[in-house]
Short mmCIF file of C-alpha atoms in Angstrom, two decimals:
data_model
loop_
_atom_site.label_atom_id
_atom_site.label_comp_id
_atom_site.label_asym_id
_atom_site.label_seq_id
_atom_site.Cartn_x
_atom_site.Cartn_y
_atom_site.Cartn_z
CA GLY A 1 203.35 61.43 72.91
CA LEU A 2 199.75 61.26 71.72
CA GLU A 3 198.08 64.61 70.99
CA ILE A 4 194.29 65.01 70.90
CA SER A 5 192.31 68.18 70.19
CA GLU A 6 188.55 68.73 70.26
CA GLU A 7 186.64 71.84 69.12
CA PHE A 8 182.87 72.36 69.29
CA ARG A 9 181.17 75.49 67.99
CA ARG A 10 177.55 76.55 67.46
CA SER A 11 177.43 79.86 65.69
CA ASP A 12 175.68 82.10 63.22
CA ARG A 13 178.91 82.05 61.20
CA THR A 14 179.96 79.27 58.87
CA THR A 15 183.08 78.69 56.80
CA THR A 16 180.88 77.74 53.82
CA MET A 17 181.20 80.56 51.29
CA SER A 18 178.62 79.22 48.82
CA LEU A 19 175.74 79.92 51.24
CA GLY A 20 174.53 83.38 50.30
CA TYR A 21 172.24 83.75 53.31
CA ALA A 22 172.24 83.41 57.10
CA ALA A 23 172.62 79.92 58.54
CA ILE A 24 173.16 78.38 61.97
CA SER A 25 176.18 76.08 61.99
CA THR A 26 176.78 73.33 64.56
CA TYR A 27 180.40 72.33 64.05
CA ASN A 28 182.61 69.72 65.72
CA ASP A 29 186.22 68.87 64.94
CA LEU A 30 188.25 66.02 66.52
CA GLN A 31 191.95 65.57 65.68
CA ILE A 32 194.47 62.93 66.82
CA TRP A 33 198.22 63.22 66.20
CA ALA A 34 200.96 60.73 67.10
CA PRO A 35 204.60 61.83 66.61
CA TRP A 36 207.61 59.49 66.82
CA ARG A 37 211.12 60.89 67.32
CA PRO A 38 213.80 58.25 66.93
CA GLY A 39 217.37 58.93 68.06
CA GLY A 40 218.08 62.43 69.25
CA GLY A 41 214.83 63.94 68.02
CA ALA A 42 216.12 65.78 64.95
CA LEU A 43 213.95 63.49 62.78
CA THR A 44 210.21 63.24 63.46
CA PHE A 45 207.66 60.94 61.87
CA ALA A 46 204.00 61.62 62.63
CA VAL A 47 200.64 60.19 61.63
CA GLY A 48 197.22 61.53 62.47
CA GLY A 49 193.55 61.45 61.76
CA GLY A 50 190.57 63.74 62.05
CA TRP A 51 186.78 63.78 61.96
CA THR A 52 184.86 66.97 61.22
CA THR A 53 181.09 67.22 61.15
CA GLU A 54 178.91 70.27 60.44
CA HIS A 55 175.13 70.54 60.57
CA PHE A 56 173.20 73.49 59.11
CA GLN A 57 169.90 75.05 60.16
CA PRO A 58 168.17 78.02 58.49
CA PHE A 59 167.29 81.22 60.29
CA PHE A 60 164.05 81.37 58.32
CA LYS A 61 162.20 79.38 55.67
CA GLY A 62 161.71 80.41 52.09
CA ASP A 63 163.01 80.56 48.55
CA LEU A 64 165.80 83.11 48.26
CA CYS A 65 166.33 83.10 44.50
CA LEU A 66 164.90 85.59 42.06
CA PRO A 67 161.75 84.54 40.17
CA THR A 68 162.26 81.58 37.86
CA VAL A 69 163.45 82.44 34.36
CA PRO A 70 162.76 79.86 31.62
CA GLY A 71 165.84 77.86 30.76
CA VAL A 72 167.79 78.99 33.84
CA PHE A 73 169.15 76.31 36.19
CA ARG A 74 167.92 76.57 39.80
CA SER A 75 170.41 75.66 42.49
CA GLU A 76 169.59 73.36 45.40
CA LEU A 77 170.82 76.21 47.61
CA CYS A 78 167.83 78.39 46.66
CA ASN A 79 165.40 77.01 49.24
CA THR A 80 166.48 77.11 52.88
CA SER A 81 164.53 73.90 53.62
CA ASN A 82 167.42 72.04 51.93
CA LEU A 83 169.98 73.35 54.42
CA PRO A 84 169.92 70.35 56.82
CA LYS A 85 170.49 68.07 53.80
CA LEU A 86 173.72 69.92 53.05
CA SER A 87 175.26 68.78 56.35
CA TYR A 88 178.36 66.60 56.06
CA ASN A 89 181.04 64.47 57.71
CA GLU A 90 184.67 64.86 56.69
CA PHE A 91 187.40 62.32 57.51
CA ARG A 92 191.11 63.11 57.29
CA GLY A 93 194.27 61.04 57.40
CA THR A 94 197.61 62.87 57.65
CA GLY A 95 201.32 62.12 57.79
CA GLN A 96 204.43 64.22 58.20
CA VAL A 97 208.18 63.74 58.00
CA ARG A 98 210.12 66.57 59.65
CA TYR A 99 213.90 66.95 59.82
CA ARG A 100 215.50 69.66 61.94
CA PHE A 101 218.78 70.41 60.16
CA LEU A 102 219.48 73.55 62.23
CA PRO A 103 218.61 74.18 65.91
CA ARG A 104 215.47 76.16 65.01
CA THR A 105 214.94 75.38 61.32
CA ALA A 106 213.34 72.26 59.83
CA GLY A 107 212.40 70.80 56.48
CA MET A 108 209.12 68.92 56.18
CA LEU A 109 206.95 66.77 53.94
CA ASP A 110 203.18 66.80 54.63
CA LEU A 111 200.67 64.31 53.20
CA ALA A 112 196.89 64.37 53.61
CA TYR A 113 193.92 62.36 52.36
CA VAL A 114 190.52 64.00 52.93
CA SER A 115 187.13 62.39 52.32
CA ARG A 116 183.93 64.49 52.40
CA ARG A 117 180.70 62.50 52.96
CA PRO A 118 177.48 64.57 52.68
CA THR A 119 174.22 63.74 54.42
CA ASP A 120 172.33 63.82 51.10
CA THR A 121 174.36 62.54 48.14
CA ILE A 122 171.80 63.88 45.66
CA LEU A 123 172.24 67.50 46.76
CA SER A 124 175.99 67.26 47.47
CA LYS A 125 178.94 65.42 45.98
CA ASP A 126 181.12 62.82 47.62
CA VAL A 127 184.59 64.35 47.25
CA ASP A 128 187.94 62.78 48.09
CA ARG A 129 191.14 64.74 47.71
CA VAL A 130 194.88 64.21 48.14
CA GLU A 131 197.27 66.97 49.21
CA VAL A 132 201.08 66.94 49.22
CA ARG A 133 203.24 69.80 50.55
CA THR A 134 206.94 70.20 51.19
CA GLY A 135 209.07 73.11 52.42
CA VAL A 136 211.00 74.62 55.31
CA SER A 137 210.09 76.50 58.49
CA GLY A 138 212.25 78.24 61.07
CA LEU A 139 214.25 81.30 62.09
CA ILE A 140 216.04 83.48 59.53
CA THR A 141 217.40 85.79 62.22
CA PRO A 142 216.79 85.80 66.00
CA LYS A 143 213.80 88.09 65.41
CA LEU A 144 212.52 86.91 62.03
CA ALA A 145 210.87 83.54 61.27
CA ALA A 146 209.55 82.21 57.97
CA THR A 147 207.59 79.28 56.55
CA VAL A 148 207.71 78.42 52.86
CA LYS A 149 205.82 75.36 51.60
CA GLY A 150 204.49 74.34 48.22
CA GLY A 151 202.73 71.34 46.73
CA TRP A 152 199.76 70.00 44.81
CA GLY A 153 196.18 69.02 45.63
CA ASN A 154 193.85 66.91 43.49
CA THR A 155 190.45 65.24 43.77
CA THR A 156 190.05 61.48 43.41
CA GLY A 157 187.22 58.97 43.11
CA MET A 158 184.49 61.43 42.05
CA PRO A 159 182.45 61.38 38.83
CA GLY A 160 183.48 63.70 36.02
CA LYS A 161 186.83 65.39 35.61
CA SER A 162 189.30 65.68 38.46
CA TYR A 163 190.16 69.09 39.84
CA GLY A 164 193.72 69.91 40.83
CA THR A 165 195.53 73.06 41.89
CA PRO A 166 198.92 74.12 43.27
CA LEU A 167 199.18 74.55 47.04
CA ALA A 168 201.23 77.22 48.80
CA ASP A 169 201.92 78.41 52.34
CA ILE A 170 204.16 81.47 52.70
CA GLU A 171 204.40 83.18 56.11
CA LEU A 172 206.73 85.71 57.68
CA GLU A 173 206.74 86.49 61.42
CA TRP A 174 208.57 89.40 63.06
CA LEU A 175 209.39 89.35 66.79
CA PRO A 176 211.00 92.74 67.52
CA TYR A 177 210.50 92.74 71.31
CA SER A 178 209.22 90.45 74.03
CA GLY A 179 205.42 90.40 73.89
CA VAL A 180 205.27 92.10 70.47
CA SER A 181 204.84 90.21 67.19
CA GLY A 182 203.55 90.61 63.68
CA ARG A 183 202.78 88.01 61.03
CA ILE A 184 201.89 88.25 57.34
CA GLY A 185 201.17 85.44 54.94
CA TYR A 186 199.59 83.98 51.82
CA LEU A 187 197.86 80.60 51.54
CA HIS A 188 196.63 78.82 48.40
CA SER A 189 194.46 75.78 49.14
CA LEU A 190 192.01 73.26 47.71
CA GLY A 191 188.63 73.02 49.43
CA THR A 192 185.13 71.53 49.35
CA ASP A 193 181.74 73.14 49.95
CA PRO A 194 178.31 71.50 50.28
CA GLY A 195 176.20 71.31 47.14
CA ASN A 196 176.82 70.16 43.57
CA VAL A 197 177.45 73.39 41.71
CA PHE A 198 179.91 74.91 44.20
CA ALA A 199 181.48 71.67 45.42
CA LEU A 200 185.14 72.35 44.60
CA TYR A 201 187.22 75.49 44.82
CA SER A 202 190.73 76.82 45.10
CA SER A 203 191.23 79.59 47.65
CA HIS A 204 193.59 82.52 47.98
CA ARG A 205 194.07 83.94 51.47
CA LEU A 206 196.07 87.02 52.43
CA PHE A 207 196.33 87.77 56.14
CA VAL A 208 198.03 90.06 58.65
CA GLU A 209 198.14 89.45 62.41
CA SER A 210 199.78 91.58 65.08
CA LYS A 211 199.68 91.73 68.87
CA ALA A 212 201.34 93.62 71.71
CA THR A 213 201.26 92.78 75.44
CA PHE A 214 201.64 95.60 77.96
CA GLY A 215 201.00 96.26 81.63
CA GLY A 216 201.44 92.58 82.36
CA ILE A 217 197.78 91.71 81.69
CA TYR A 218 196.65 93.60 78.56
CA THR A 219 197.00 92.40 74.97
CA ALA A 220 196.09 94.51 71.93
CA ARG A 221 195.46 92.63 68.68
CA LEU A 222 194.87 93.72 65.10
CA THR A 223 194.01 91.19 62.39
CA GLY A 224 193.03 91.54 58.77
CA SER A 225 192.38 89.05 55.97
CA TYR A 226 191.10 88.69 52.45
CA ASP A 227 189.77 85.35 51.18
CA ARG A 228 188.91 84.72 47.55
CA LEU A 229 187.37 81.41 46.47
CA GLU A 230 187.42 80.38 42.81
CA TYR A 231 184.94 77.59 42.11
CA ASP A 232 185.53 74.85 39.57
CA ALA A 233 181.99 75.09 38.17
CA TRP A 234 180.31 78.05 36.51
CA ASP A 235 183.45 80.19 36.48
CA TRP A 236 182.22 81.84 39.70
CA ALA A 237 184.24 83.41 42.50
CA GLY A 238 183.54 85.11 45.82
CA GLY A 239 185.56 87.06 48.32
CA VAL A 240 185.37 88.24 51.93
CA GLY A 241 187.60 90.83 53.58
CA THR A 242 187.77 91.43 57.34
CA VAL A 243 189.49 93.87 59.71
CA GLU A 244 189.31 93.30 63.48
CA PRO A 245 190.98 95.26 66.31
CA ARG A 246 190.60 93.77 69.80
CA LEU A 247 191.76 94.38 73.38
CA ASP A 248 192.00 91.57 75.97
CA ALA A 249 192.72 91.60 79.71
CA ASP A 250 193.85 88.59 81.77
CA VAL A 251 191.77 89.13 84.90
CA LYS A 252 192.71 85.76 86.41
CA PRO A 253 194.95 82.92 85.20
CA TRP A 254 191.73 81.17 84.15
CA LEU A 255 189.68 84.18 82.98
CA ARG A 256 190.27 86.52 80.04
CA VAL A 257 187.84 89.28 79.02
CA GLY A 258 187.97 91.37 75.89
CA ALA A 259 186.22 93.81 73.59
CA GLY A 260 186.56 94.33 69.87
CA TYR A 261 185.16 95.58 66.58
CA ALA A 262 184.90 93.57 63.34
CA PHE A 263 184.28 94.93 59.85
CA SER A 264 183.43 92.45 57.06
CA TYR A 265 182.90 93.04 53.37
CA ARG A 266 181.63 90.36 51.00
CA CYS A 267 181.38 90.48 47.23
CA GLN A 268 180.84 87.83 44.54
CA LEU A 269 182.22 89.59 41.46
CA GLY A 270 185.61 90.63 40.13
CA VAL A 271 188.23 92.10 42.47
CA ARG A 272 188.30 95.49 40.72
CA TYR A 273 184.49 95.78 40.84
CA CYS A 274 184.35 94.74 44.50
CA VAL A 275 187.03 97.21 45.56
CA ASP A 276 185.21 99.99 43.72
CA LYS A 277 181.83 99.16 45.34
CA MET A 278 183.40 98.90 48.79
CA PHE A 279 183.77 102.68 48.90
CA THR A 280 180.35 103.52 47.49
CA ALA A 281 176.85 103.41 48.94
CA GLU A 282 175.78 100.68 46.52
CA SER A 283 175.84 97.65 48.82
CA ASN A 284 173.52 95.00 50.21
CA ARG A 285 172.20 94.14 46.77
CA MET A 286 171.88 90.93 44.76
CA THR A 287 174.66 90.00 42.35
CA ALA A 288 173.66 86.44 41.46
CA ALA A 289 171.82 84.94 38.52
CA PRO A 290 168.11 84.13 39.03
CA GLY A 291 168.82 80.42 39.54
CA PHE A 292 171.18 80.94 42.45
CA PRO A 293 170.68 82.24 45.98
CA GLY A 294 170.50 85.96 46.61
CA PHE A 295 174.20 86.53 47.05
CA LEU A 296 174.77 90.02 48.35
CA ILE A 297 177.41 92.67 48.21
CA TYR A 298 177.34 93.60 51.87
CA LYS A 299 179.21 95.41 54.60
CA LYS A 300 178.84 94.27 58.21
CA HIS A 301 179.86 96.07 61.41
CA GLU A 302 180.03 94.19 64.72
CA VAL A 303 180.96 95.39 68.19
CA TYR A 304 181.35 92.65 70.79
CA LEU A 305 182.35 91.72 74.34
CA ARG A 306 183.73 88.28 75.09
CA ALA A 307 184.95 86.17 77.99
CA ASP A 308 187.27 83.16 77.75
CA ILE A 309 187.45 80.58 80.53
CA ILE A 310 190.72 78.63 80.35
CA TYR A 311 190.85 75.18 81.88
#
């Protein structure tokens, strides 16, 4: 069967880590996936494609870098008037071979070709990359599932040196009771950001997710993650940690309401320094060089109500 997914989001949050200031992101992602299962279905071949576009708008206008210092490079990210020019289109072609050698365990080979096309090729790089992963996914015991995949990602067709990095996906899921689950994992990926200086990065992601359903309609969730991005240029890295408890209630089959709290902490220096500053009052201050945007060490607290309409 043919599978199609579409996601549209307009938000004050963006997945772009190299922006050190507030931005409005209009994001759209379209994915198409076509699996083919010859014979009894143990072997699956699948091909797919995707188109992602993201447009940026500033909250306010101005130059967010420190005063110019002679001899210091000034990034195109300094002035918020350049934000719309950092918008991009990204095209993706994917393929997968999956073989189920046990009833609930399968081996797989994943291939992907990703092409990033920016709106302004002077302020951002055209970046193409190839990713290959292989591994296994399935049940270890009736209550324990695991995914282990590894591979390699590398850029192609861009000026200058290529940038490659190992890829990894390690996840463990525990299902002790009906309606109760917990998941922990580590991901190592290759990614692209708008701009020239911070165009390529490898990312490390640690995450924990847990949920419990009770009373027939209530679901309690607790998620936490830490993302660290290591950029190819300028030996620069940044990290964001989040913790988010949330409670949802299924009021109707088509209506879910919930409330939650989210704590975020962002820092653009070494892990030891960032952990130390997380527990001190010294936050919300600049850590960048004069020629770069005013990256901040900051802590953010959010309390929210939400409603999901399911169609």
